[in-house]
Short mmCIF file of C-alpha atoms in Angstrom, two decimals:
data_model
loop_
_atom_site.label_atom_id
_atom_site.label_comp_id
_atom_site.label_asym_id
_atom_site.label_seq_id
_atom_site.Cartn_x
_atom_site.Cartn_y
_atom_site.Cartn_z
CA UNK J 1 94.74 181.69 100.46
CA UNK J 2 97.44 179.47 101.57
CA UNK J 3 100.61 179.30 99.68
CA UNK J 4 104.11 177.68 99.94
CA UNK J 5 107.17 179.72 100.46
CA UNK J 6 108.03 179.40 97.01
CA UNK J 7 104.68 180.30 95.39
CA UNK J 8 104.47 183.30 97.92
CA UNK J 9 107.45 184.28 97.25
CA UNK J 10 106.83 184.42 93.24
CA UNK J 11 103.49 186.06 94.35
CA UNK J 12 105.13 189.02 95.85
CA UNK J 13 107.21 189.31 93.21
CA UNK J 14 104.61 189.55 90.51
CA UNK J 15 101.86 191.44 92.29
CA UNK J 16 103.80 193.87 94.36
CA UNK J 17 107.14 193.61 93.04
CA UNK J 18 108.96 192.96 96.37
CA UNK J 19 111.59 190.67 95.73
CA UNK J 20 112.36 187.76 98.74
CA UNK J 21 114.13 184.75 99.48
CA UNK J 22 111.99 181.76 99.84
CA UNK J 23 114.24 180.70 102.77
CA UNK J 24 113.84 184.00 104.30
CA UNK J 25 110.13 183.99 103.50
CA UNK J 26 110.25 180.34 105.30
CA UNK J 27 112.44 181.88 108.21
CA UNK J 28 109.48 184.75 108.39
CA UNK J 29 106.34 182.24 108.52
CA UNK J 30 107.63 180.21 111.46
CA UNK J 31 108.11 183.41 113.42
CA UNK J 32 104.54 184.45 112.66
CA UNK J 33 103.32 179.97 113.35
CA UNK J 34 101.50 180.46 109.92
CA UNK J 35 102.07 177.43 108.84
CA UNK J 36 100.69 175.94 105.33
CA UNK J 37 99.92 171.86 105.25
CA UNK J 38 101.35 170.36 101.76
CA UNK J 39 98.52 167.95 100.57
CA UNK J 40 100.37 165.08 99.39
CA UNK J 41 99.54 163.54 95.74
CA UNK J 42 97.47 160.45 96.23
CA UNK J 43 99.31 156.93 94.95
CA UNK J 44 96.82 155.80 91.42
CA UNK J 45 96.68 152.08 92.02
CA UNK J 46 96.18 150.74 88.07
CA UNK J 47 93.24 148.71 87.60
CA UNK J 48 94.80 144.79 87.78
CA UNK J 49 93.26 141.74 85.91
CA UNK J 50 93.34 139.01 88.39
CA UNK J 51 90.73 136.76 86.54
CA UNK J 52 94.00 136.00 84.26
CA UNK J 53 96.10 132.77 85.14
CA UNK J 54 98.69 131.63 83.69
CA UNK J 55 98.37 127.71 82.42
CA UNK J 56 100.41 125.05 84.60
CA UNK J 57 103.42 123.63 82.72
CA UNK J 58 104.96 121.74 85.15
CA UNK J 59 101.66 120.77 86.92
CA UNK J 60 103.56 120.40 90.37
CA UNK J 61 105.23 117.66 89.32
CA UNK J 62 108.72 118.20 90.20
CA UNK J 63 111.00 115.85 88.43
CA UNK J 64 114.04 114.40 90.43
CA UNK J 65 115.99 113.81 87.15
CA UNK J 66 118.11 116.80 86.42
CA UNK J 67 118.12 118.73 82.97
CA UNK J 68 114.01 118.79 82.49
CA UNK J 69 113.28 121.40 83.91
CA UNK J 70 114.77 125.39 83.41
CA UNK J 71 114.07 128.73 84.50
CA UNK J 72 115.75 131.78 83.30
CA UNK J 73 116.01 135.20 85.18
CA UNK J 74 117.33 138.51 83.56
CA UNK J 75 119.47 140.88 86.61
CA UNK J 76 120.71 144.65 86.00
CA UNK J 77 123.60 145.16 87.79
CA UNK J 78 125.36 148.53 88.31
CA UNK J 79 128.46 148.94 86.35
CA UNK J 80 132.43 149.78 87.21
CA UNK J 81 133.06 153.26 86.02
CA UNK J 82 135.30 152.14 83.42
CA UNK J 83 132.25 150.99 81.37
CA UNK J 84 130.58 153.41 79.18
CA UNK J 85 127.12 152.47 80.10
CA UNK J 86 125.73 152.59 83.22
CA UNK J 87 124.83 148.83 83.78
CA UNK J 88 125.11 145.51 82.38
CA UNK J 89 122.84 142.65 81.83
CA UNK J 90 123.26 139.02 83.34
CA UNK J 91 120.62 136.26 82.07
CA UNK J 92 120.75 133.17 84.19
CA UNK J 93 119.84 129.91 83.15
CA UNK J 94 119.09 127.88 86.78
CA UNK J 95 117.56 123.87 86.90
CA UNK J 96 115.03 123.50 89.01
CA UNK J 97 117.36 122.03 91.30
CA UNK J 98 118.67 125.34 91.55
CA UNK J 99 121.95 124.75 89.78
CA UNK J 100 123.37 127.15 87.34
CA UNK J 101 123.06 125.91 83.57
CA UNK J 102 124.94 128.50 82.09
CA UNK J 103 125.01 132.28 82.11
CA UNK J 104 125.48 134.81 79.71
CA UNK J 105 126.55 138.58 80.41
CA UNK J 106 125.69 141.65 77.65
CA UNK J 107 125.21 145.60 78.14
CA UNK J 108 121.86 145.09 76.28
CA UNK J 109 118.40 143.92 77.36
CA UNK J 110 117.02 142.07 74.61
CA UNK J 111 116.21 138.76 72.91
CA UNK J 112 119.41 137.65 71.84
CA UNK J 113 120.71 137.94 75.86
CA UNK J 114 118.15 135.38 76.79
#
Protein backbone atom coordinates (compact mmCIF):
# COMPACT_ATOMS: atom_id res chain seq x y z
CA UNK A 1 0.00 0.00 0.00
CA UNK A 2 1.01 3.48 -0.49
CA UNK A 3 0.55 5.96 2.22
CA UNK A 4 1.40 9.65 3.02
CA UNK A 5 3.81 10.56 5.69
CA UNK A 6 1.13 11.41 7.89
CA UNK A 7 -1.09 8.32 7.49
CA UNK A 8 2.18 6.16 7.82
CA UNK A 9 3.14 7.72 10.45
CA UNK A 10 -0.37 7.17 12.42
CA UNK A 11 -0.01 3.58 10.97
CA UNK A 12 3.07 2.83 12.87
CA UNK A 13 1.77 4.17 15.67
CA UNK A 14 -1.34 2.08 15.88
CA UNK A 15 -0.11 -1.22 14.52
CA UNK A 16 3.34 -1.41 15.96
CA UNK A 17 3.38 1.25 18.38
CA UNK A 18 6.56 3.04 17.14
CA UNK A 19 6.05 6.52 17.54
CA UNK A 20 7.64 9.04 14.50
CA UNK A 21 7.67 12.37 13.21
CA UNK A 22 5.94 12.77 9.97
CA UNK A 23 8.78 15.15 8.94
CA UNK A 24 11.25 12.65 9.90
CA UNK A 25 9.21 9.90 8.28
CA UNK A 26 9.24 12.43 5.09
CA UNK A 27 13.11 13.03 5.63
CA UNK A 28 13.34 8.91 5.67
CA UNK A 29 11.24 8.25 2.30
CA UNK A 30 13.33 10.56 0.13
CA UNK A 31 16.46 8.77 1.28
CA UNK A 32 14.93 5.43 0.36
CA UNK A 33 13.19 7.52 -3.47
CA UNK A 34 9.87 5.83 -2.27
CA UNK A 35 7.93 8.29 -3.22
CA UNK A 36 3.88 8.26 -2.96
CA UNK A 37 1.84 10.42 -5.86
CA UNK A 38 -1.14 12.49 -4.05
CA UNK A 39 -4.18 12.00 -6.45
CA UNK A 40 -5.66 15.30 -6.54
CA UNK A 41 -9.63 15.70 -5.92
CA UNK A 42 -11.28 16.23 -9.25
CA UNK A 43 -13.12 19.96 -9.69
CA UNK A 44 -17.44 18.86 -9.81
CA UNK A 45 -18.53 21.25 -12.52
CA UNK A 46 -22.55 21.77 -11.43
CA UNK A 47 -24.88 20.95 -14.05
CA UNK A 48 -25.77 24.73 -15.71
CA UNK A 49 -29.16 25.63 -17.41
CA UNK A 50 -28.20 27.51 -20.43
CA UNK A 51 -31.63 27.07 -22.25
CA UNK A 52 -32.63 30.01 -19.62
CA UNK A 53 -32.45 33.73 -20.94
CA UNK A 54 -33.16 36.43 -19.41
CA UNK A 55 -35.95 38.81 -21.31
CA UNK A 56 -34.48 42.11 -23.02
CA UNK A 57 -35.51 45.29 -21.19
CA UNK A 58 -33.70 47.70 -22.85
CA UNK A 59 -33.86 45.89 -26.27
CA UNK A 60 -30.44 47.55 -27.36
CA UNK A 61 -31.82 50.62 -27.54
CA UNK A 62 -29.56 52.86 -25.76
CA UNK A 63 -31.16 56.12 -24.96
CA UNK A 64 -28.97 59.36 -25.28
CA UNK A 65 -31.20 61.20 -22.74
CA UNK A 66 -29.79 60.78 -19.31
CA UNK A 67 -31.85 59.50 -16.19
CA UNK A 68 -33.76 56.40 -18.16
CA UNK A 69 -31.76 54.11 -17.75
CA UNK A 70 -29.98 52.55 -14.18
CA UNK A 71 -27.95 49.80 -13.11
CA UNK A 72 -27.07 49.01 -9.62
CA UNK A 73 -23.99 46.91 -8.41
CA UNK A 74 -23.47 45.68 -4.73
CA UNK A 75 -19.17 45.68 -3.77
CA UNK A 76 -17.65 44.08 -0.42
CA UNK A 77 -14.88 45.89 0.51
CA UNK A 78 -12.39 44.95 3.28
CA UNK A 79 -12.70 46.98 6.35
CA UNK A 80 -10.16 49.36 8.59
CA UNK A 81 -9.47 47.51 11.75
CA UNK A 82 -11.27 49.92 13.75
CA UNK A 83 -14.58 48.43 12.48
CA UNK A 84 -16.02 45.57 14.27
CA UNK A 85 -16.94 43.63 11.26
CA UNK A 86 -14.81 42.51 8.83
CA UNK A 87 -16.23 44.36 5.69
CA UNK A 88 -18.67 46.78 4.58
CA UNK A 89 -21.15 47.00 1.85
CA UNK A 90 -21.24 49.75 -1.00
CA UNK A 91 -24.42 49.63 -3.46
CA UNK A 92 -23.89 51.79 -6.49
CA UNK A 93 -26.44 53.29 -8.42
CA UNK A 94 -24.54 54.10 -12.11
CA UNK A 95 -26.67 55.64 -15.51
CA UNK A 96 -26.01 54.00 -18.31
CA UNK A 97 -23.85 56.72 -19.20
CA UNK A 98 -21.78 55.48 -16.57
CA UNK A 99 -22.28 58.31 -14.13
CA UNK A 100 -22.78 57.76 -10.50
CA UNK A 101 -26.54 58.37 -9.34
CA UNK A 102 -26.00 58.04 -5.87
CA UNK A 103 -24.39 55.55 -3.51
CA UNK A 104 -25.17 54.21 -0.35
CA UNK A 105 -22.63 52.49 2.18
CA UNK A 106 -23.98 49.80 5.14
CA UNK A 107 -22.11 46.80 7.04
CA UNK A 108 -25.12 44.66 5.90
CA UNK A 109 -25.99 42.87 2.65
CA UNK A 110 -29.56 43.08 2.28
CA UNK A 111 -32.64 44.69 0.72
CA UNK A 112 -32.80 47.81 2.42
CA UNK A 113 -28.86 48.58 1.08
CA UNK A 114 -30.09 48.39 -2.45
Amino acid sequence: MRYGRRRLSKYLLLTYNIEVNPRTLENYIKRLSSFTFVRRKKRQNEDKNTNFKFTDLVQRDYISRNNVIYATDVTYIPAPKDINQNHIYLSAIIDHKTKFVTYEISLNNDTQLV
